[in-house]
Short mmCIF file of C-alpha atoms and ligand atoms in Angstrom, two decimals:
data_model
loop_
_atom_site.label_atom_id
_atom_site.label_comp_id
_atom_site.label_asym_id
_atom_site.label_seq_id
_atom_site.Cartn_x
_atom_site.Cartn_y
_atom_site.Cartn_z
CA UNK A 1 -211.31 -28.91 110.44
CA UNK A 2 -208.15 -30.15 111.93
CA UNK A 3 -207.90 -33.83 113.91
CA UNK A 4 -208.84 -32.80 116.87
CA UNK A 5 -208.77 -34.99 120.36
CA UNK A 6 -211.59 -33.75 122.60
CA UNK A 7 -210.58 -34.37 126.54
CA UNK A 8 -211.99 -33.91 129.97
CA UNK A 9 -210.35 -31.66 131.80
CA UNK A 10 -211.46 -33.19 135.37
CA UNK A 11 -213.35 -36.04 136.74
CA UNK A 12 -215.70 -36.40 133.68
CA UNK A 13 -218.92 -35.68 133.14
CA UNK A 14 -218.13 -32.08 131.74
CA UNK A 15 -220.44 -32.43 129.07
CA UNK A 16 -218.32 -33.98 126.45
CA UNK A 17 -220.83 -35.86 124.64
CA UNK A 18 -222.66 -32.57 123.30
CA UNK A 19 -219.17 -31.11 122.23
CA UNK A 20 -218.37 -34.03 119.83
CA UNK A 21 -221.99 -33.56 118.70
CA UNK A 22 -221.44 -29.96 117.42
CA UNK A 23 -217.80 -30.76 116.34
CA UNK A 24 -219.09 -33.84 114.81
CA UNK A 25 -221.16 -31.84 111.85
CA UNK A 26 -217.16 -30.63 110.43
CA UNK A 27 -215.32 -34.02 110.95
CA UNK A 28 -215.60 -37.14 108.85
CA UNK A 29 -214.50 -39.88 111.59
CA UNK A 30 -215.27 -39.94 115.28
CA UNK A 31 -213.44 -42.53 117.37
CA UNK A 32 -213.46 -43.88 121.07
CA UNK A 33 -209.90 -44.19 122.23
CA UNK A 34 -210.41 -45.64 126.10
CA UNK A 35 -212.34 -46.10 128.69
CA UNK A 36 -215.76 -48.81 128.20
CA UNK A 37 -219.29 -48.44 128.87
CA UNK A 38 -218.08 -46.67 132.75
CA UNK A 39 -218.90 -43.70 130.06
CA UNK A 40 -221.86 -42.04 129.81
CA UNK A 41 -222.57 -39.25 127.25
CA UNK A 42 -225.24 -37.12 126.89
CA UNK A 43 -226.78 -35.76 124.07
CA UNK A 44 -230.14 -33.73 123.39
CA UNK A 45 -231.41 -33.48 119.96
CA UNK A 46 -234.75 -31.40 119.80
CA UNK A 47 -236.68 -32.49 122.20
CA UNK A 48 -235.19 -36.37 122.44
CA UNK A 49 -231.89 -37.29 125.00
CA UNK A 50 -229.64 -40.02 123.74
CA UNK A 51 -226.64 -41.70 126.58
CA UNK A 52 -224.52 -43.07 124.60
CA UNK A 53 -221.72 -45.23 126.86
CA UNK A 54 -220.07 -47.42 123.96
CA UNK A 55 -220.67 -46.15 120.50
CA UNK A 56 -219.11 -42.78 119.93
CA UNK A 57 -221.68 -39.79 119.97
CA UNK A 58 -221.26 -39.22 115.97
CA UNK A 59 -223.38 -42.00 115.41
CA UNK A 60 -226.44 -39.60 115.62
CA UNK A 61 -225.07 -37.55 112.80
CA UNK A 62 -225.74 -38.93 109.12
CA UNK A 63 -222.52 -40.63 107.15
CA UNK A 64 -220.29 -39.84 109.95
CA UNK A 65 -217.37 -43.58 110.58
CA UNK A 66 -217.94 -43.93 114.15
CA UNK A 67 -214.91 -46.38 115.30
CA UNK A 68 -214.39 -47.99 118.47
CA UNK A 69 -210.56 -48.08 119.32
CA UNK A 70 -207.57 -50.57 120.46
CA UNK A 71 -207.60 -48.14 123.68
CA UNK A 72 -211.33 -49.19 124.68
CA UNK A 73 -212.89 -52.40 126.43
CA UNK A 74 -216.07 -53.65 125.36
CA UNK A 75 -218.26 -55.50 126.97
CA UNK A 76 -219.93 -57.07 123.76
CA UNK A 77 -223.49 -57.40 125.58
CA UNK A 78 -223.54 -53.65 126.24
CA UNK A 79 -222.69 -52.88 122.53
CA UNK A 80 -225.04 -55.15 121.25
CA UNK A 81 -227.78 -53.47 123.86
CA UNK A 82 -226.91 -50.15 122.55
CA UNK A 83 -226.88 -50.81 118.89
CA UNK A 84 -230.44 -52.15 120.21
CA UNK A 85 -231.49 -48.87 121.71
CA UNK A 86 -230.08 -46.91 119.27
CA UNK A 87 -232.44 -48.68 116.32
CA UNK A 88 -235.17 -48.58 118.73
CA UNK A 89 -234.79 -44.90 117.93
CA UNK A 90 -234.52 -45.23 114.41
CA UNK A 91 -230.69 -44.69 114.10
CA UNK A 92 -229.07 -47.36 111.92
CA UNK A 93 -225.13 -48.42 112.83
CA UNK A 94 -224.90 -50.35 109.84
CA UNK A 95 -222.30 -49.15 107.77
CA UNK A 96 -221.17 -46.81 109.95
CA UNK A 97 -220.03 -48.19 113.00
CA UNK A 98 -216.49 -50.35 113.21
CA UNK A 99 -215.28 -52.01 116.17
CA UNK A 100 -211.12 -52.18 116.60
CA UNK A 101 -210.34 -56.01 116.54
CA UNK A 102 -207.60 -55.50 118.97
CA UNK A 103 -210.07 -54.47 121.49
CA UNK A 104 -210.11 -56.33 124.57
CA UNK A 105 -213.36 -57.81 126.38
CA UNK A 106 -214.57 -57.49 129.06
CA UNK A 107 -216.36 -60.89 130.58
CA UNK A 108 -219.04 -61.48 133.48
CA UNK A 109 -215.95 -62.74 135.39
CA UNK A 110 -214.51 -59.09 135.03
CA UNK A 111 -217.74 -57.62 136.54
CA UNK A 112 -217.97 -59.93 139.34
CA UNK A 113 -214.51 -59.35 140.59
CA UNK A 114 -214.96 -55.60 140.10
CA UNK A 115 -218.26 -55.64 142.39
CA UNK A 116 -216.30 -58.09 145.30
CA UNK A 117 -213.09 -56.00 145.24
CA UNK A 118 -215.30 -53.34 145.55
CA UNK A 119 -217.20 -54.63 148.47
CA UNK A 120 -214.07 -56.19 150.23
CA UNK A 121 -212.01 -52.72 150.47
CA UNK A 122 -214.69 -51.35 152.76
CA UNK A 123 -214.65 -48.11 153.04
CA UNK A 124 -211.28 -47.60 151.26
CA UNK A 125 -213.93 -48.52 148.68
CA UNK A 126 -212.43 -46.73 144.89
CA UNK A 127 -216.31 -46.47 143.99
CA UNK A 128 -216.22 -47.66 140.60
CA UNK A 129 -219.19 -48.46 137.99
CA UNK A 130 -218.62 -51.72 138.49
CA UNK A 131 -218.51 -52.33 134.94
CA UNK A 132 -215.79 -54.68 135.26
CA UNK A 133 -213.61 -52.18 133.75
CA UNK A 134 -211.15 -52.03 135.94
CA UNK A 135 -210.54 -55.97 135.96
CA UNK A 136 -210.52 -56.41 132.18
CA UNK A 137 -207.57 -53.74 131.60
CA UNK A 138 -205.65 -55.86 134.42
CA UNK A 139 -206.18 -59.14 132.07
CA UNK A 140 -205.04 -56.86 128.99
CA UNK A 141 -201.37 -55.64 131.05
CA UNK A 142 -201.10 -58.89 132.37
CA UNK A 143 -201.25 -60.46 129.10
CA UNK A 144 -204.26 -62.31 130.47
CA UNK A 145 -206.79 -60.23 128.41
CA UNK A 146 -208.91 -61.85 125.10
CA UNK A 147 -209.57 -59.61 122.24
CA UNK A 148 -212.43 -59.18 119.94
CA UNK A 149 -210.20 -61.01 117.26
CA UNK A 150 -210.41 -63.91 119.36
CA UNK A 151 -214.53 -64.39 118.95
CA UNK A 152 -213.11 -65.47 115.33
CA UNK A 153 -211.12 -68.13 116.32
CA UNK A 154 -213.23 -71.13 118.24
CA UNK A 155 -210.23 -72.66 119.47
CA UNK A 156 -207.96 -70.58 120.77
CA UNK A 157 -210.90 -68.33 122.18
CA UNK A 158 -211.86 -71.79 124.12
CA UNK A 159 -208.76 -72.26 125.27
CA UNK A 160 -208.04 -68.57 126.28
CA UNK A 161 -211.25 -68.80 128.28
CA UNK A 162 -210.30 -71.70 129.97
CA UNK A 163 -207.25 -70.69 131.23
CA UNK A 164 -208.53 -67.44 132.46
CA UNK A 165 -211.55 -69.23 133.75
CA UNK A 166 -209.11 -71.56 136.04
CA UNK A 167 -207.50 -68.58 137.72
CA UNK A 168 -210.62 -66.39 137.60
CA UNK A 169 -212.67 -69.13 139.60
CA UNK A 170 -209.77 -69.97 141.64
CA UNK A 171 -210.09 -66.16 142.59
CA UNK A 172 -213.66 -65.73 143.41
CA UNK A 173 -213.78 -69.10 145.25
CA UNK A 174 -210.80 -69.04 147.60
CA UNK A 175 -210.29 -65.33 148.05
CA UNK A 176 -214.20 -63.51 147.35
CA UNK A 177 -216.07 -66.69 148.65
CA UNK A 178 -217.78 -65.96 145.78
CA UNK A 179 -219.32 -68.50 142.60
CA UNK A 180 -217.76 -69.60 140.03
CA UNK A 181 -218.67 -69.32 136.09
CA UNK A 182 -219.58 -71.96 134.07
CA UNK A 183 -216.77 -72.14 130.99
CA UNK A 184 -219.88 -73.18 128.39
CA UNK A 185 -222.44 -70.65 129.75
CA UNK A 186 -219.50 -68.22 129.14
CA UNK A 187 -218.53 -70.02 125.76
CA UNK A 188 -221.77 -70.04 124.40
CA UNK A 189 -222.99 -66.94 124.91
CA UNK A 190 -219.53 -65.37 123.48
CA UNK A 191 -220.22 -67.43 120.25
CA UNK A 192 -223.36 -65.90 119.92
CA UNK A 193 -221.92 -62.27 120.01
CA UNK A 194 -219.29 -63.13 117.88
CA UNK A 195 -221.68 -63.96 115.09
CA UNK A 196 -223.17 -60.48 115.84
CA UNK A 197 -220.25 -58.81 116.12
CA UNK A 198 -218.43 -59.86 113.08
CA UNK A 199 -219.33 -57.55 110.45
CA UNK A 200 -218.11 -54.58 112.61
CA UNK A 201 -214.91 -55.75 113.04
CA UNK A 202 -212.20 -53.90 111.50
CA UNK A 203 -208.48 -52.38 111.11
CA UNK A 204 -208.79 -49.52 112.68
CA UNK A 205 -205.57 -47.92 112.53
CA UNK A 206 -205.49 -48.80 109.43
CA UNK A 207 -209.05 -47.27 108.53
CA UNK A 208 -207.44 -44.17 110.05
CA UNK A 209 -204.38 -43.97 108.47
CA UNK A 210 -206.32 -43.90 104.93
CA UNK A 211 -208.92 -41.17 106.20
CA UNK A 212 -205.53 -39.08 107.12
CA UNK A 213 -203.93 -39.65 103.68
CA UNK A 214 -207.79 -38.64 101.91
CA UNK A 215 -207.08 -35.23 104.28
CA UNK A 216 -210.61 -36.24 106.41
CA UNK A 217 -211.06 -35.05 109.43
CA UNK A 218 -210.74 -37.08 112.69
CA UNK A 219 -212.43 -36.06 116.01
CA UNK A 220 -210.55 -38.58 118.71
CA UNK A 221 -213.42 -38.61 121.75
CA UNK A 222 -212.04 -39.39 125.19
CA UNK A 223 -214.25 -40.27 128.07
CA UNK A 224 -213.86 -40.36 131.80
CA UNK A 225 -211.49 -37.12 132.66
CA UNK A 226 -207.60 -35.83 133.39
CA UNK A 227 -207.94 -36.56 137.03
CA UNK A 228 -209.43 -40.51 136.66
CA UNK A 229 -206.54 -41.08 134.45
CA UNK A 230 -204.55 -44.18 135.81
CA UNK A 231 -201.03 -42.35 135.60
CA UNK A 232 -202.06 -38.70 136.00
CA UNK A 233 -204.93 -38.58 137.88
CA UNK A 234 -205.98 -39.15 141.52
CA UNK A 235 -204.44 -42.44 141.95
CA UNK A 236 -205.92 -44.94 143.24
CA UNK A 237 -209.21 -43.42 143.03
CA UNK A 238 -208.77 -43.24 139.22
CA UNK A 239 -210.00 -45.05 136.54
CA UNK A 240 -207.69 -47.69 134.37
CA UNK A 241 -207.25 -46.19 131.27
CA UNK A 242 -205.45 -43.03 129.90
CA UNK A 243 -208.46 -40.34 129.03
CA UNK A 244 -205.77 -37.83 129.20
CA UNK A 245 -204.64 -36.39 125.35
CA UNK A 246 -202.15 -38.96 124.85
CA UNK A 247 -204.35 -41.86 125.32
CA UNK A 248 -205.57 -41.04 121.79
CA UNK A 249 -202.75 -42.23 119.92
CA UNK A 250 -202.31 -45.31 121.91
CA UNK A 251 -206.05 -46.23 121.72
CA UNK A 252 -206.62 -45.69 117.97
CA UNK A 253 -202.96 -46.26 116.52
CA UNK A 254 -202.51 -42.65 114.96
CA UNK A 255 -199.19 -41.29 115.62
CA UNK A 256 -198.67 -37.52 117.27
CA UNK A 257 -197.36 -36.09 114.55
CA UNK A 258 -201.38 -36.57 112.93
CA UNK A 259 -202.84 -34.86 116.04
CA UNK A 260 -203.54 -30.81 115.24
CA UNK A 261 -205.57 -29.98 118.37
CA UNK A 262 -206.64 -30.89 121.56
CA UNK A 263 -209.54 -29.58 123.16
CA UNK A 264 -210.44 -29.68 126.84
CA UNK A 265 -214.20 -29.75 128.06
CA UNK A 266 -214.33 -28.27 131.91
CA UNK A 267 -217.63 -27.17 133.58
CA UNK A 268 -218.13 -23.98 135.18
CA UNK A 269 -217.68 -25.67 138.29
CA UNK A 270 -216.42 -29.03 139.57
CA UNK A 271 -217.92 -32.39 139.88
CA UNK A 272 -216.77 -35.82 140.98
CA UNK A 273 -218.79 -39.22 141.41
CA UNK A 274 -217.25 -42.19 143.00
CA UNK A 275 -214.50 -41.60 146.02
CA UNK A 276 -211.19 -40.00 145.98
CA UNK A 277 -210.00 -36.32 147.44
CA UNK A 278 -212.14 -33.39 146.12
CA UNK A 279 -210.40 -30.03 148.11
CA UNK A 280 -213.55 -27.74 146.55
CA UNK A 281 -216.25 -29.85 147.35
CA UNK A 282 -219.07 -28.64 148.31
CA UNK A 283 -221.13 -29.62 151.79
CA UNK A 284 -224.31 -28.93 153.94
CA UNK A 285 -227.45 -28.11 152.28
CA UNK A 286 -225.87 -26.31 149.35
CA UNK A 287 -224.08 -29.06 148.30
CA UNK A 288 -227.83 -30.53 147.70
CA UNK A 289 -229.50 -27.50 146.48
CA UNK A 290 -226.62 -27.04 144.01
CA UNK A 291 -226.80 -30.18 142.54
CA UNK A 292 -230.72 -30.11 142.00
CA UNK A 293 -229.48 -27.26 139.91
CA UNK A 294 -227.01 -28.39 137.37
CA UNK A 295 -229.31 -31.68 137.34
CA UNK A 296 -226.07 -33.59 138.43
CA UNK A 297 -226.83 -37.05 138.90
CA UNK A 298 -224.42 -39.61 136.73
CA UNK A 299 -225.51 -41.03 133.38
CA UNK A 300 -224.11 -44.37 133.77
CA UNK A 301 -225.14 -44.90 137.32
CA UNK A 302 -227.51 -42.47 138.27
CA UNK A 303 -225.37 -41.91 141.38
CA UNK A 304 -225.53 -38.20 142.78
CA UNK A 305 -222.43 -36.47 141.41
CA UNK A 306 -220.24 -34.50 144.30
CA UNK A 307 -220.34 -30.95 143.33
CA UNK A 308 -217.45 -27.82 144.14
CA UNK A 309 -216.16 -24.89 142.93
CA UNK A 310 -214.10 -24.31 139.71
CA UNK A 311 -210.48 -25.71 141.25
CA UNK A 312 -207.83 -23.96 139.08
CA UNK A 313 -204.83 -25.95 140.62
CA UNK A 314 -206.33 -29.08 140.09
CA UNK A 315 -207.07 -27.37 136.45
CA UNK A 316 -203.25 -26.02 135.63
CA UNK A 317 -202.23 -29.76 136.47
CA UNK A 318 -204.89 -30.74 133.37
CA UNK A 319 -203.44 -28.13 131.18
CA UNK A 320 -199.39 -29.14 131.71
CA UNK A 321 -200.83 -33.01 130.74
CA UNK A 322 -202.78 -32.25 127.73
CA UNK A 323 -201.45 -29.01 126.53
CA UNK A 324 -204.91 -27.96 125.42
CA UNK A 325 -205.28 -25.70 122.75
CA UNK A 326 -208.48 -24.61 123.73
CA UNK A 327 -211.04 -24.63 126.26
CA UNK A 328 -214.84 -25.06 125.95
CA UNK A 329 -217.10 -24.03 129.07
CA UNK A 330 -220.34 -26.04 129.84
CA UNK A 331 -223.15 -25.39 132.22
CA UNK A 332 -222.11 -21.71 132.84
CA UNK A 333 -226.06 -20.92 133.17
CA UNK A 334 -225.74 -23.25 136.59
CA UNK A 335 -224.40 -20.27 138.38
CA UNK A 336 -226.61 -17.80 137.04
CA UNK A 337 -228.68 -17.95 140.65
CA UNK A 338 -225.61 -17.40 142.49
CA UNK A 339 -224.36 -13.95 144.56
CA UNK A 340 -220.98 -15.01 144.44
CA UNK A 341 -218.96 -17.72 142.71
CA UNK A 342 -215.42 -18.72 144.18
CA UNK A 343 -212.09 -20.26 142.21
CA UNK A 344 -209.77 -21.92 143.87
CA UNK A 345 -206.10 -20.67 143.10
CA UNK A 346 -203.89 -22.67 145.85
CA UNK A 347 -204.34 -25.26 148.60
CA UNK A 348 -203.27 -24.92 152.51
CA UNK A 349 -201.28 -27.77 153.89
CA UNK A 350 -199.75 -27.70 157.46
CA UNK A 351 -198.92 -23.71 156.91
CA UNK A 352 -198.07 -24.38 153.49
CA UNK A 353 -199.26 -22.76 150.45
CA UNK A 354 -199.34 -25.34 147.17
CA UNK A 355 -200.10 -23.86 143.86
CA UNK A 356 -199.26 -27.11 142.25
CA UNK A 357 -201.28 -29.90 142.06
CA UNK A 358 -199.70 -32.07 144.90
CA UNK A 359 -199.09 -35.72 144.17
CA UNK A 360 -199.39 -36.91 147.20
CA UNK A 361 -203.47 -38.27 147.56
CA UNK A 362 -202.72 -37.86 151.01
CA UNK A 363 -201.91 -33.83 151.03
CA UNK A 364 -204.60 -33.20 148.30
CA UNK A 365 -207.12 -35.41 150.95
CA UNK A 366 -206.34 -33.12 153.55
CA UNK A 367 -205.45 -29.72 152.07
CA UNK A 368 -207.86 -26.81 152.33
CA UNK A 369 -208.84 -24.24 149.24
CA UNK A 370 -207.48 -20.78 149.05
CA UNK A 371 -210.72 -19.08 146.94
CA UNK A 372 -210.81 -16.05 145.23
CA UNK A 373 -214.21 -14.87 144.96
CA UNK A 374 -215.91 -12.77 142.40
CA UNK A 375 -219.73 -11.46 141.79
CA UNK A 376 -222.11 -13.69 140.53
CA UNK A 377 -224.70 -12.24 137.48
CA UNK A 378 -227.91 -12.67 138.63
CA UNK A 379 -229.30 -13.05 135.94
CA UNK A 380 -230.33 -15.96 132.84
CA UNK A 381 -228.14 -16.85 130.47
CA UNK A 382 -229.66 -19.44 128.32
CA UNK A 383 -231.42 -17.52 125.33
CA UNK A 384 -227.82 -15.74 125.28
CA UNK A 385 -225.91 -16.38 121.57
CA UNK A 386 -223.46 -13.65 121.32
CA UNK A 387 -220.63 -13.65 123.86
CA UNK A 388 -220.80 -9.98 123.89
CA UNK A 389 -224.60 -10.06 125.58
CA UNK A 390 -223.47 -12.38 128.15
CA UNK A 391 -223.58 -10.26 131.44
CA UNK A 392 -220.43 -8.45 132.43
CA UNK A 393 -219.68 -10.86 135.43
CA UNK A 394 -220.43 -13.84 133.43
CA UNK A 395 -217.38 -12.79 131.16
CA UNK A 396 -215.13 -11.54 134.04
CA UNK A 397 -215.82 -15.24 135.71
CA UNK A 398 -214.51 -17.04 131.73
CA UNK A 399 -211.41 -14.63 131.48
CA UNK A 400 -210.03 -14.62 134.80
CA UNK A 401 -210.23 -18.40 134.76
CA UNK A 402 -209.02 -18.39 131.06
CA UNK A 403 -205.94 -16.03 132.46
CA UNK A 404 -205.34 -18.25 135.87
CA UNK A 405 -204.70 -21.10 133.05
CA UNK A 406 -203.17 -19.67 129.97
CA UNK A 407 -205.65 -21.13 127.41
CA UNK A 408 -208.44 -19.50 125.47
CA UNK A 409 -211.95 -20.49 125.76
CA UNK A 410 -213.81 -21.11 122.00
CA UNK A 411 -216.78 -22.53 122.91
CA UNK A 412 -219.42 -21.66 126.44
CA UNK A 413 -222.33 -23.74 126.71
CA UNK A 414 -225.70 -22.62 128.42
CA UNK A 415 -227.81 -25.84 128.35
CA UNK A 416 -227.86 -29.24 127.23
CA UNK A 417 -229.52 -28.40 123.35
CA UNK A 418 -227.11 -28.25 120.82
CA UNK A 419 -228.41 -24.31 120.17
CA UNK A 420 -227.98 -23.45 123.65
CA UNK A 421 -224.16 -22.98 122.84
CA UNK A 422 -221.90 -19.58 122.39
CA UNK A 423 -219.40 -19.83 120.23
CA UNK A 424 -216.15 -17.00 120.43
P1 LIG B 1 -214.35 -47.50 136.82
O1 LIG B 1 -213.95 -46.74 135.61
O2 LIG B 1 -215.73 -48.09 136.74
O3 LIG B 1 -213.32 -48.50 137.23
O4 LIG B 1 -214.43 -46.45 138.04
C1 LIG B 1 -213.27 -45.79 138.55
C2 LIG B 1 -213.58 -44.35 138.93
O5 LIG B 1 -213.86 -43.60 137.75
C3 LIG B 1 -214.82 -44.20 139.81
O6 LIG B 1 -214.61 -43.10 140.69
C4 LIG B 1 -215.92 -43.86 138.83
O7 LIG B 1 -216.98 -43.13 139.43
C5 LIG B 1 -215.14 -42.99 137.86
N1 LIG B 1 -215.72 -42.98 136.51
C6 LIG B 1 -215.71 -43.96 135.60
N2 LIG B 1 -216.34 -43.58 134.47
C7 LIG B 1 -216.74 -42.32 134.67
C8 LIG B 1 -217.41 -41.36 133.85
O8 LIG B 1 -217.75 -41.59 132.68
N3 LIG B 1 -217.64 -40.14 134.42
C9 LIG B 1 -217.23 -39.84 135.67
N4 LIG B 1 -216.61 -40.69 136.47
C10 LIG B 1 -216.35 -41.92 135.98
#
């Protein structure tokens, strides 16, 4: 199998966790190149559902590396909770799991500013998993930010959490009203993780680099989506980090030239949690009995996902981005109840017709869908394996979308089981 970097084509949430599962079984190395435990991927083995928000999904496969990239912020109390959970189920990281130690942390400081921000922008409000994401990239640009490395190093971690401590508390005092943090609460607690964390630090690019020259395979898993990417997406209602193809170099230290493939998970319709513009949303009571259907409430959060029709502008913009090679299809079997299933090939703005993604947050806020509308199957698809014995309209729906964007389909999924997956 070639290195392949597995992408959201959207908002997230397109399924992307049970991809790298099945891809996982041909690829030696899976690694986490941005994003933090905002993630949420979900995987069903048998009968048993795993959310995985840190540690890459590969971890549930035997003698797979599972590494945790540059690109990625970790909030060392969630990884130490999930290496928890994931024992819990009798899945062992030992060995198998390395951590970059050029990561960056994320601190309670981090998720306290994220909540207040939050709370002060009213209902301008970016709607974020207040994960302290957000914050802890910040630190990292502004040269601010203290890396797993540092846990290593007593004194200069002390001191870096001093000085960030002094401007942090300076922050939630005088401009949040808020509390401030107590340096050896902080200090203590870090030193404690540290100890935990130490044996899973490691080189990554350089663990890389030697898995490319031993020809192993590398499966580069993004999280979050195209349109949450901080320079592509819907900015500001975006996320911090670059999930978009390119992010996987710069969060794992493997040059271009090593990438064969990129892959781009979409659903068979569109879904966004948090705020920002969404032209195909759907509203009224559909909006709620469609989302009882496709079951879309967020992993992370358990917020109620915003749900809308497959938006092929929004789409095309994805495609220029990451240049996918291919395209895999999940929860097609969501529209099996429907009569008729509409794609959206252009927006309307002030007389206008766009059929590029416009730029502008304002135009795509206020910009209505042109649809094109085809019929609906009727009819089950979940026992379906063979592409061929998928109904007629089911097909149609894949190709005209594949055609509207100039990139094969390989994979369709039909539920959340690994089995419950067509591959063309
Ligand atoms: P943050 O990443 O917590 O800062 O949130 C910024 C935006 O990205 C918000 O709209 C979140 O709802 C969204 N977001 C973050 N992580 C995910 C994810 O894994 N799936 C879908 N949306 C996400």
């Amino acid at each position: 199998m070639p290195n392949i970097v597995i992408v959201g084509s959207l908002f997230g949430d397109e399924g992307k966790g049970k991809i790298v599962d099945l891809l996982t079984e041909k690829c030696d190395y899976v690694v986490r190149f941005q994003g933090g435990n905002n993630a949420g991927h979900t995987v069903e083995i048998g009968d048993e559902q795993f959310i995985l928000h840190l540690i890459p999904s590969g971890i549930l496969h035997n003698n797979k590396v599972c590494l945790i990239g540059n690109g990625v912020v970790v909030d060392p109390q969630a990884l130490l909770e999930e290496m928890q959970f994931l024992e819990s189920r009798g899945i062992f990281v030992d060995g198998n799991l390395k951590v970059s130690d050029i990561a960056h942390l994320i601190f309670p400081y981090h998720k306290k500013l994220d909540e207040l921000r939050e709370h002060k922008k009213g209902n301008k409000k970016i709607g974020t998993t207040k994960r302290g994401i957000g914050p802890a990239y910040a630190d990292k640009v502004s040269r601010m930010g203290i890396r797993m490395i540092d846990l290593l190093n007593e004194k200069s971690f002390s001191e870096k959490l001093r000085n960030n401590l002094e401007e942090k508390n300076d922050l939630l005092k005088n401009v949040y009203a808020g509390q401030p943090f107590s340096f050896q609460e902080i200090f203590d607690t870090y030193m404690e993780y540290a100890a935990k964390i130490k044996p899973y630090l490691a080189n990554v690019p350089m663990i890389l680099m030697d898995a490319i020259k031993k020809r192993k395979n590398i499966l580069f898993e993004g999280a979050q989506g195209t349109m949450l990417d901080v320079d592509f997406g819907t900015y500001p209602y975006v996320t911090s980090s670059n999930p978009t193809a390119g992010g996987a170099c710069i969060g794992t230290g493997v040059a271009p030239s090593k990438i064969d493939q990129v892959i781009g998970v979409t659903k068979a319709y569109s879904t966004r949690v948090g705020e920002g513009p969404f032209p195909t949303e759907f509203s009224g009571d559909f909006a709620g009995w469609f989302r009882e259907q496709g079951k879309e409430f967020g992993a992370t959060t358990g917020r109620p996902r915003r749900c809308g029709w497959f938006d092929a502008v929004l789409m095309k913009y994805s495609v220029l981005i990451n240049h996918f090679d291919y395209l895999v299809m999940t929860k097609l079997d969501v529209l099996d109840k429907l009569e008729t299933i509409k794609i959206c090939t252009a927006y309307m703005y002030k007389g206008e017709l766009l059929e590029l993604f416009p730029q502008d947050t304002d135009v795509l806020t206020n910009c209505t869908p042109v649809y094109e509308e085809l019929p609906g199957w009727m009819q089950s698809t979940n026992a379906i394996r063979d592409y061929k014995k998928l109904p007629a309209n089911a097909r149609a729906y894949i190709e005209r979308i594949s055609e509207l964007l100039g990139v094969p389909f390989n994979i369709v999924s039909i539920g959340a089981k690994r089995e419950e997956t067509i591959f063309i």
